[in-house]
Structure formats: C-alpha cells, structure tokens
PDB file of N, CA, C and O in Angstrom:
ATOM      1  N   MET A   1      -4.107  45.998  50.940  1.00  0.00           N
ATOM      2  CA  MET A   1      -4.794  45.785  52.187  1.00  0.00           C
ATOM      3  C   MET A   1      -6.327  45.698  51.953  1.00  0.00           C
ATOM      4  O   MET A   1      -6.996  44.868  52.539  1.00  0.00           O
ATOM      5  N   ALA A   2      -6.810  46.549  51.074  1.00  0.00           N
ATOM      6  CA  ALA A   2      -8.232  46.553  50.810  1.00  0.00           C
ATOM      7  C   ALA A   2      -8.650  45.242  50.137  1.00  0.00           C
ATOM      8  O   ALA A   2      -9.732  44.724  50.390  1.00  0.00           O
ATOM      9  N   GLY A   3      -7.781  44.688  49.304  1.00  0.00           N
ATOM     10  CA  GLY A   3      -8.065  43.401  48.657  1.00  0.00           C
ATOM     11  C   GLY A   3      -8.134  42.276  49.665  1.00  0.00           C
ATOM     12  O   GLY A   3      -8.984  41.379  49.560  1.00  0.00           O
ATOM     13  N   LEU A   4      -7.242  42.317  50.649  1.00  0.00           N
ATOM     14  CA  LEU A   4      -7.253  41.299  51.695  1.00  0.00           C
ATOM     15  C   LEU A   4      -8.530  41.373  52.523  1.00  0.00           C
ATOM     16  O   LEU A   4      -9.138  40.352  52.800  1.00  0.00           O
ATOM     17  N   VAL A   5      -8.954  42.592  52.849  1.00  0.00           N
ATOM     18  CA  VAL A   5     -10.200  42.763  53.630  1.00  0.00           C
ATOM     19  C   VAL A   5     -11.389  42.252  52.821  1.00  0.00           C
ATOM     20  O   VAL A   5     -12.244  41.530  53.349  1.00  0.00           O
ATOM     21  N   GLN A   6     -11.422  42.583  51.535  1.00  0.00           N
ATOM     22  CA  GLN A   6     -12.534  42.141  50.710  1.00  0.00           C
ATOM     23  C   GLN A   6     -12.543  40.626  50.513  1.00  0.00           C
ATOM     24  O   GLN A   6     -13.607  40.000  50.559  1.00  0.00           O
ATOM     25  N   ARG A   7     -11.395  40.022  50.319  1.00  0.00           N
ATOM     26  CA  ARG A   7     -11.320  38.547  50.183  1.00  0.00           C
ATOM     27  C   ARG A   7     -11.736  37.868  51.485  1.00  0.00           C
ATOM     28  O   ARG A   7     -12.443  36.869  51.452  1.00  0.00           O
ATOM     29  N   THR A   8     -11.308  38.419  52.603  1.00  0.00           N
ATOM     30  CA  THR A   8     -11.722  37.850  53.904  1.00  0.00           C
ATOM     31  C   THR A   8     -13.215  37.973  54.082  1.00  0.00           C
ATOM     32  O   THR A   8     -13.879  37.033  54.520  1.00  0.00           O
ATOM     33  N   ALA A   9     -13.757  39.147  53.743  1.00  0.00           N
ATOM     34  CA  ALA A   9     -15.215  39.349  53.880  1.00  0.00           C
ATOM     35  C   ALA A   9     -15.960  38.396  52.959  1.00  0.00           C
ATOM     36  O   ALA A   9     -16.981  37.823  53.348  1.00  0.00           O
ATOM     37  N   ARG A  10     -15.469  38.229  51.765  1.00  0.00           N
ATOM     38  CA  ARG A  10     -16.136  37.288  50.825  1.00  0.00           C
ATOM     39  C   ARG A  10     -16.062  35.858  51.350  1.00  0.00           C
ATOM     40  O   ARG A  10     -17.045  35.101  51.240  1.00  0.00           O
ATOM     41  N   GLY A  11     -14.951  35.500  51.970  1.00  0.00           N
ATOM     42  CA  GLY A  11     -14.830  34.154  52.561  1.00  0.00           C
ATOM     43  C   GLY A  11     -15.816  33.942  53.709  1.00  0.00           C
ATOM     44  O   GLY A  11     -16.463  32.903  53.817  1.00  0.00           O
ATOM     45  N   ILE A  12     -15.946  34.940  54.562  1.00  0.00           N
ATOM     46  CA  ILE A  12     -16.903  34.860  55.669  1.00  0.00           C
ATOM     47  C   ILE A  12     -18.330  34.773  55.137  1.00  0.00           C
ATOM     48  O   ILE A  12     -19.144  33.942  55.598  1.00  0.00           O
ATOM     49  N   ASP A  13     -18.627  35.571  54.120  1.00  0.00           N
ATOM     50  CA  ASP A  13     -19.982  35.563  53.514  1.00  0.00           C
ATOM     51  C   ASP A  13     -20.251  34.199  52.884  1.00  0.00           C
ATOM     52  O   ASP A  13     -21.330  33.620  53.075  1.00  0.00           O
ATOM     53  N   ASP A  14     -19.296  33.655  52.154  1.00  0.00           N
ATOM     54  CA  ASP A  14     -19.476  32.337  51.542  1.00  0.00           C
ATOM     55  C   ASP A  14     -19.670  31.243  52.582  1.00  0.00           C
ATOM     56  O   ASP A  14     -20.514  30.355  52.417  1.00  0.00           O
ATOM     57  N   MET A  15     -18.878  31.318  53.655  1.00  0.00           N
ATOM     58  CA  MET A  15     -19.009  30.320  54.698  1.00  0.00           C
ATOM     59  C   MET A  15     -20.386  30.390  55.358  1.00  0.00           C
ATOM     60  O   MET A  15     -21.052  29.384  55.603  1.00  0.00           O
ATOM     61  N   TRP A  16     -20.817  31.600  55.662  1.00  0.00           N
ATOM     62  CA  TRP A  16     -22.112  31.781  56.317  1.00  0.00           C
ATOM     63  C   TRP A  16     -23.265  31.281  55.428  1.00  0.00           C
ATOM     64  O   TRP A  16     -24.162  30.604  55.865  1.00  0.00           O
ATOM     65  N   ARG A  17     -23.169  31.591  54.126  1.00  0.00           N
ATOM     66  CA  ARG A  17     -24.199  31.147  53.192  1.00  0.00           C
ATOM     67  C   ARG A  17     -24.232  29.614  53.073  1.00  0.00           C
ATOM     68  O   ARG A  17     -25.291  29.016  53.001  1.00  0.00           O
ATOM     69  N   SER A  18     -23.054  28.987  53.086  1.00  0.00           N
ATOM     70  CA  SER A  18     -23.024  27.540  52.968  1.00  0.00           C
ATOM     71  C   SER A  18     -23.598  26.860  54.217  1.00  0.00           C
ATOM     72  O   SER A  18     -24.238  25.817  54.122  1.00  0.00           O
ATOM     73  N   VAL A  19     -23.391  27.488  55.361  1.00  0.00           N
ATOM     74  CA  VAL A  19     -23.938  26.922  56.606  1.00  0.00           C
ATOM     75  C   VAL A  19     -25.438  27.237  56.704  1.00  0.00           C
ATOM     76  O   VAL A  19     -26.236  26.369  57.010  1.00  0.00           O
ATOM     77  N   TRP A  20     -25.808  28.473  56.469  1.00  0.00           N
ATOM     78  CA  TRP A  20     -27.172  28.923  56.741  1.00  0.00           C
ATOM     79  C   TRP A  20     -28.136  28.541  55.624  1.00  0.00           C
ATOM     80  O   TRP A  20     -29.243  28.081  55.873  1.00  0.00           O
ATOM     81  N   ASP A  21     -27.770  28.764  54.370  1.00  0.00           N
ATOM     82  CA  ASP A  21     -28.708  28.553  53.261  1.00  0.00           C
ATOM     83  C   ASP A  21     -28.970  27.084  52.975  1.00  0.00           C
ATOM     84  O   ASP A  21     -30.032  26.740  52.481  1.00  0.00           O
ATOM     85  N   ASP A  22     -28.000  26.218  53.288  1.00  0.00           N
ATOM     86  CA  ASP A  22     -28.171  24.788  53.000  1.00  0.00           C
ATOM     87  C   ASP A  22     -28.776  24.025  54.177  1.00  0.00           C
ATOM     88  O   ASP A  22     -28.880  22.797  54.113  1.00  0.00           O
ATOM     89  N   SER A  23     -29.161  24.724  55.229  1.00  0.00           N
ATOM     90  CA  SER A  23     -29.676  24.075  56.437  1.00  0.00           C
ATOM     91  C   SER A  23     -31.208  24.045  56.427  1.00  0.00           C
ATOM     92  O   SER A  23     -31.859  24.951  55.892  1.00  0.00           O
ATOM     93  N   SER A  24     -31.733  22.998  57.039  1.00  0.00           N
ATOM     94  CA  SER A  24     -33.196  22.932  57.226  1.00  0.00           C
ATOM     95  C   SER A  24     -33.597  23.868  58.359  1.00  0.00           C
ATOM     96  O   SER A  24     -32.772  24.449  59.054  1.00  0.00           O
ATOM     97  N   ARG A  25     -34.913  23.998  58.543  1.00  0.00           N
ATOM     98  CA  ARG A  25     -35.408  24.883  59.603  1.00  0.00           C
ATOM     99  C   ARG A  25     -34.949  24.397  60.981  1.00  0.00           C
ATOM    100  O   ARG A  25     -34.574  25.220  61.829  1.00  0.00           O
ATOM    101  N   GLY A  26     -34.936  23.119  61.209  1.00  0.00           N
ATOM    102  CA  GLY A  26     -34.493  22.560  62.488  1.00  0.00           C
ATOM    103  C   GLY A  26     -33.010  22.826  62.740  1.00  0.00           C
ATOM    104  O   GLY A  26     -32.609  23.160  63.852  1.00  0.00           O
ATOM    105  N   GLN A  27     -32.201  22.651  61.678  1.00  0.00           N
ATOM    106  CA  GLN A  27     -30.766  22.942  61.820  1.00  0.00           C
ATOM    107  C   GLN A  27     -30.513  24.404  62.092  1.00  0.00           C
ATOM    108  O   GLN A  27     -29.632  24.753  62.882  1.00  0.00           O
ATOM    109  N   LYS A  28     -31.281  25.280  61.439  1.00  0.00           N
ATOM    110  CA  LYS A  28     -31.139  26.718  61.695  1.00  0.00           C
ATOM    111  C   LYS A  28     -31.489  27.045  63.137  1.00  0.00           C
ATOM    112  O   LYS A  28     -30.837  27.876  63.764  1.00  0.00           O
ATOM    113  N   LEU A  29     -32.510  26.408  63.646  1.00  0.00           N
ATOM    114  CA  LEU A  29     -32.902  26.629  65.046  1.00  0.00           C
ATOM    115  C   LEU A  29     -31.818  26.186  65.984  1.00  0.00           C
ATOM    116  O   LEU A  29     -31.482  26.907  66.938  1.00  0.00           O
ATOM    117  N   VAL A  30     -31.189  25.043  65.738  1.00  0.00           N
ATOM    118  CA  VAL A  30     -30.113  24.538  66.586  1.00  0.00           C
ATOM    119  C   VAL A  30     -28.928  25.510  66.508  1.00  0.00           C
ATOM    120  O   VAL A  30     -28.335  25.820  67.554  1.00  0.00           O
ATOM    121  N   ILE A  31     -28.589  25.985  65.333  1.00  0.00           N
ATOM    122  CA  ILE A  31     -27.475  26.927  65.171  1.00  0.00           C
ATOM    123  C   ILE A  31     -27.766  28.202  65.944  1.00  0.00           C
ATOM    124  O   ILE A  31     -26.917  28.736  66.671  1.00  0.00           O
ATOM    125  N   ALA A  32     -28.979  28.736  65.793  1.00  0.00           N
ATOM    126  CA  ALA A  32     -29.346  30.004  66.465  1.00  0.00           C
ATOM    127  C   ALA A  32     -29.319  29.817  67.974  1.00  0.00           C
ATOM    128  O   ALA A  32     -28.803  30.682  68.696  1.00  0.00           O
ATOM    129  N   VAL A  33     -29.882  28.738  68.481  1.00  0.00           N
ATOM    130  CA  VAL A  33     -29.885  28.491  69.929  1.00  0.00           C
ATOM    131  C   VAL A  33     -28.458  28.349  70.455  1.00  0.00           C
ATOM    132  O   VAL A  33     -28.092  28.896  71.482  1.00  0.00           O
ATOM    133  N   PHE A  34     -27.610  27.625  69.691  1.00  0.00           N
ATOM    134  CA  PHE A  34     -26.216  27.478  70.112  1.00  0.00           C
ATOM    135  C   PHE A  34     -25.505  28.851  70.195  1.00  0.00           C
ATOM    136  O   PHE A  34     -24.786  29.090  71.147  1.00  0.00           O
ATOM    137  N   LEU A  35     -25.734  29.693  69.197  1.00  0.00           N
ATOM    138  CA  LEU A  35     -25.089  30.980  69.215  1.00  0.00           C
ATOM    139  C   LEU A  35     -25.566  31.850  70.376  1.00  0.00           C
ATOM    140  O   LEU A  35     -24.784  32.550  71.010  1.00  0.00           O
ATOM    141  N   VAL A  36     -26.844  31.770  70.680  1.00  0.00           N
ATOM    142  CA  VAL A  36     -27.393  32.577  71.774  1.00  0.00           C
ATOM    143  C   VAL A  36     -26.893  32.038  73.125  1.00  0.00           C
ATOM    144  O   VAL A  36     -26.464  32.792  74.001  1.00  0.00           O
ATOM    145  N   ILE A  37     -26.933  30.733  73.307  1.00  0.00           N
ATOM    146  CA  ILE A  37     -26.518  30.141  74.587  1.00  0.00           C
ATOM    147  C   ILE A  37     -25.033  30.395  74.862  1.00  0.00           C
ATOM    148  O   ILE A  37     -24.653  30.717  75.994  1.00  0.00           O
ATOM    149  N   THR A  38     -24.190  30.258  73.845  1.00  0.00           N
ATOM    150  CA  THR A  38     -22.763  30.439  74.064  1.00  0.00           C
ATOM    151  C   THR A  38     -22.350  31.912  74.053  1.00  0.00           C
ATOM    152  O   THR A  38     -21.217  32.230  74.355  1.00  0.00           O
ATOM    153  N   GLY A  39     -23.260  32.791  73.707  1.00  0.00           N
ATOM    154  CA  GLY A  39     -22.967  34.203  73.669  1.00  0.00           C
ATOM    155  C   GLY A  39     -22.242  34.636  72.417  1.00  0.00           C
ATOM    156  O   GLY A  39     -21.776  35.764  72.299  1.00  0.00           O
ATOM    157  N   LEU A  40     -22.157  33.749  71.474  1.00  0.00           N
ATOM    158  CA  LEU A  40     -21.465  34.077  70.230  1.00  0.00           C
ATOM    159  C   LEU A  40     -22.303  34.870  69.270  1.00  0.00           C
ATOM    160  O   LEU A  40     -21.802  35.429  68.293  1.00  0.00           O
ATOM    161  N   ALA A  41     -23.600  34.963  69.512  1.00  0.00           N
ATOM    162  CA  ALA A  41     -24.485  35.721  68.630  1.00  0.00           C
ATOM    163  C   ALA A  41     -24.108  37.183  68.620  1.00  0.00           C
ATOM    164  O   ALA A  41     -24.230  37.866  67.617  1.00  0.00           O
ATOM    165  N   ILE A  42     -23.624  37.670  69.764  1.00  0.00           N
ATOM    166  CA  ILE A  42     -23.290  39.088  69.869  1.00  0.00           C
ATOM    167  C   ILE A  42     -22.142  39.474  68.893  1.00  0.00           C
ATOM    168  O   ILE A  42     -22.265  40.421  68.134  1.00  0.00           O
ATOM    169  N   PRO A  43     -21.026  38.712  68.838  1.00  0.00           N
ATOM    170  CA  PRO A  43     -20.002  39.086  67.883  1.00  0.00           C
ATOM    171  C   PRO A  43     -20.178  38.516  66.485  1.00  0.00           C
ATOM    172  O   PRO A  43     -19.753  39.121  65.493  1.00  0.00           O
ATOM    173  N   VAL A  44     -20.855  37.373  66.350  1.00  0.00           N
ATOM    174  CA  VAL A  44     -20.914  36.713  65.039  1.00  0.00           C
ATOM    175  C   VAL A  44     -21.888  37.442  64.114  1.00  0.00           C
ATOM    176  O   VAL A  44     -21.558  37.637  62.938  1.00  0.00           O
ATOM    177  N   ILE A  45     -23.044  37.776  64.549  1.00  0.00           N
ATOM    178  CA  ILE A  45     -24.072  38.355  63.681  1.00  0.00           C
ATOM    179  C   ILE A  45     -23.581  39.668  63.064  1.00  0.00           C
ATOM    180  O   ILE A  45     -23.667  39.823  61.843  1.00  0.00           O
ATOM    181  N   PRO A  46     -23.071  40.620  63.846  1.00  0.00           N
ATOM    182  CA  PRO A  46     -22.587  41.859  63.215  1.00  0.00           C
ATOM    183  C   PRO A  46     -21.407  41.634  62.261  1.00  0.00           C
ATOM    184  O   PRO A  46     -21.326  42.292  61.216  1.00  0.00           O
ATOM    185  N   ILE A  47     -20.540  40.709  62.561  1.00  0.00           N
ATOM    186  CA  ILE A  47     -19.412  40.394  61.695  1.00  0.00           C
ATOM    187  C   ILE A  47     -19.926  39.882  60.350  1.00  0.00           C
ATOM    188  O   ILE A  47     -19.417  40.276  59.298  1.00  0.00           O
ATOM    189  N   VAL A  48     -20.932  39.021  60.391  1.00  0.00           N
ATOM    190  CA  VAL A  48     -21.464  38.450  59.156  1.00  0.00           C
ATOM    191  C   VAL A  48     -22.111  39.557  58.292  1.00  0.00           C
ATOM    192  O   VAL A  48     -21.864  39.620  57.094  1.00  0.00           O
ATOM    193  N   TYR A  49     -22.873  40.403  58.898  1.00  0.00           N
ATOM    194  CA  TYR A  49     -23.547  41.484  58.141  1.00  0.00           C
ATOM    195  C   TYR A  49     -22.502  42.475  57.606  1.00  0.00           C
ATOM    196  O   TYR A  49     -22.611  42.953  56.456  1.00  0.00           O
ATOM    197  N   LEU A  50     -21.481  42.782  58.381  1.00  0.00           N
ATOM    198  CA  LEU A  50     -20.428  43.681  57.912  1.00  0.00           C
ATOM    199  C   LEU A  50     -19.668  43.018  56.780  1.00  0.00           C
ATOM    200  O   LEU A  50     -19.362  43.681  55.779  1.00  0.00           O
ATOM    201  N   ALA A  51     -19.404  41.742  56.872  1.00  0.00           N
ATOM    202  CA  ALA A  51     -18.713  41.012  55.821  1.00  0.00           C
ATOM    203  C   ALA A  51     -19.542  40.985  54.543  1.00  0.00           C
ATOM    204  O   ALA A  51     -18.999  41.163  53.431  1.00  0.00           O
ATOM    205  N   ARG A  52     -20.835  40.811  54.650  1.00  0.00           N
ATOM    206  CA  ARG A  52     -21.713  40.829  53.480  1.00  0.00           C
ATOM    207  C   ARG A  52     -21.686  42.211  52.797  1.00  0.00           C
ATOM    208  O   ARG A  52     -21.647  42.329  51.598  1.00  0.00           O
ATOM    209  N   PHE A  53     -21.671  43.281  53.621  1.00  0.00           N
ATOM    210  CA  PHE A  53     -21.642  44.608  53.088  1.00  0.00           C
ATOM    211  C   PHE A  53     -20.325  44.863  52.331  1.00  0.00           C
ATOM    212  O   PHE A  53     -20.298  45.404  51.229  1.00  0.00           O
ATOM    213  N   ILE A  54     -19.217  44.454  52.935  1.00  0.00           N
ATOM    214  CA  ILE A  54     -17.903  44.649  52.299  1.00  0.00           C
ATOM    215  C   ILE A  54     -17.757  43.799  51.066  1.00  0.00           C
ATOM    216  O   ILE A  54     -17.204  44.220  50.055  1.00  0.00           O
ATOM    217  N   ALA A  55     -18.254  42.566  51.107  1.00  0.00           N
ATOM    218  CA  ALA A  55     -18.111  41.643  49.984  1.00  0.00           C
ATOM    219  C   ALA A  55     -18.876  42.125  48.753  1.00  0.00           C
ATOM    220  O   ALA A  55     -18.449  41.880  47.630  1.00  0.00           O
ATOM    221  N   ASN A  56     -19.985  42.787  48.991  1.00  0.00           N
ATOM    222  CA  ASN A  56     -20.805  43.262  47.874  1.00  0.00           C
ATOM    223  C   ASN A  56     -20.327  44.642  47.486  1.00  0.00           C
ATOM    224  O   ASN A  56     -20.448  45.132  46.436  1.00  0.00           O
TER     225      ASN A  56
END
C-alpha cells in the first residue's frame, strides 16, 4: 500500500512539474487564474505539496 501511495505521489509530482516548470510566465498566470476562478486551487495546491513531500 505504501508503494502505491508513493508511486501515485511521484506521478502527481511529475505531472505538476511538467505542467508548471515547462510553462512561460503567461501560461503560469493563465493556469493560476483558472485554478482560482474554478475553485480548484483549494484542493489542488495542498495535494501537490503533499505529493511532493511523499515522493521525496
């Protein structure tokens, strides 16, 4: 079970890095505004940070 959680966390971390790190400043702004407007920033941001903690 712990392996599954760690693999899932690593997958979330890899996905976030591919979206966020490869984006320009304008694309990051659009992503951030979209998350805030749709209300997804509340669940997405903590999940990403928790996944990074578990993955490392």
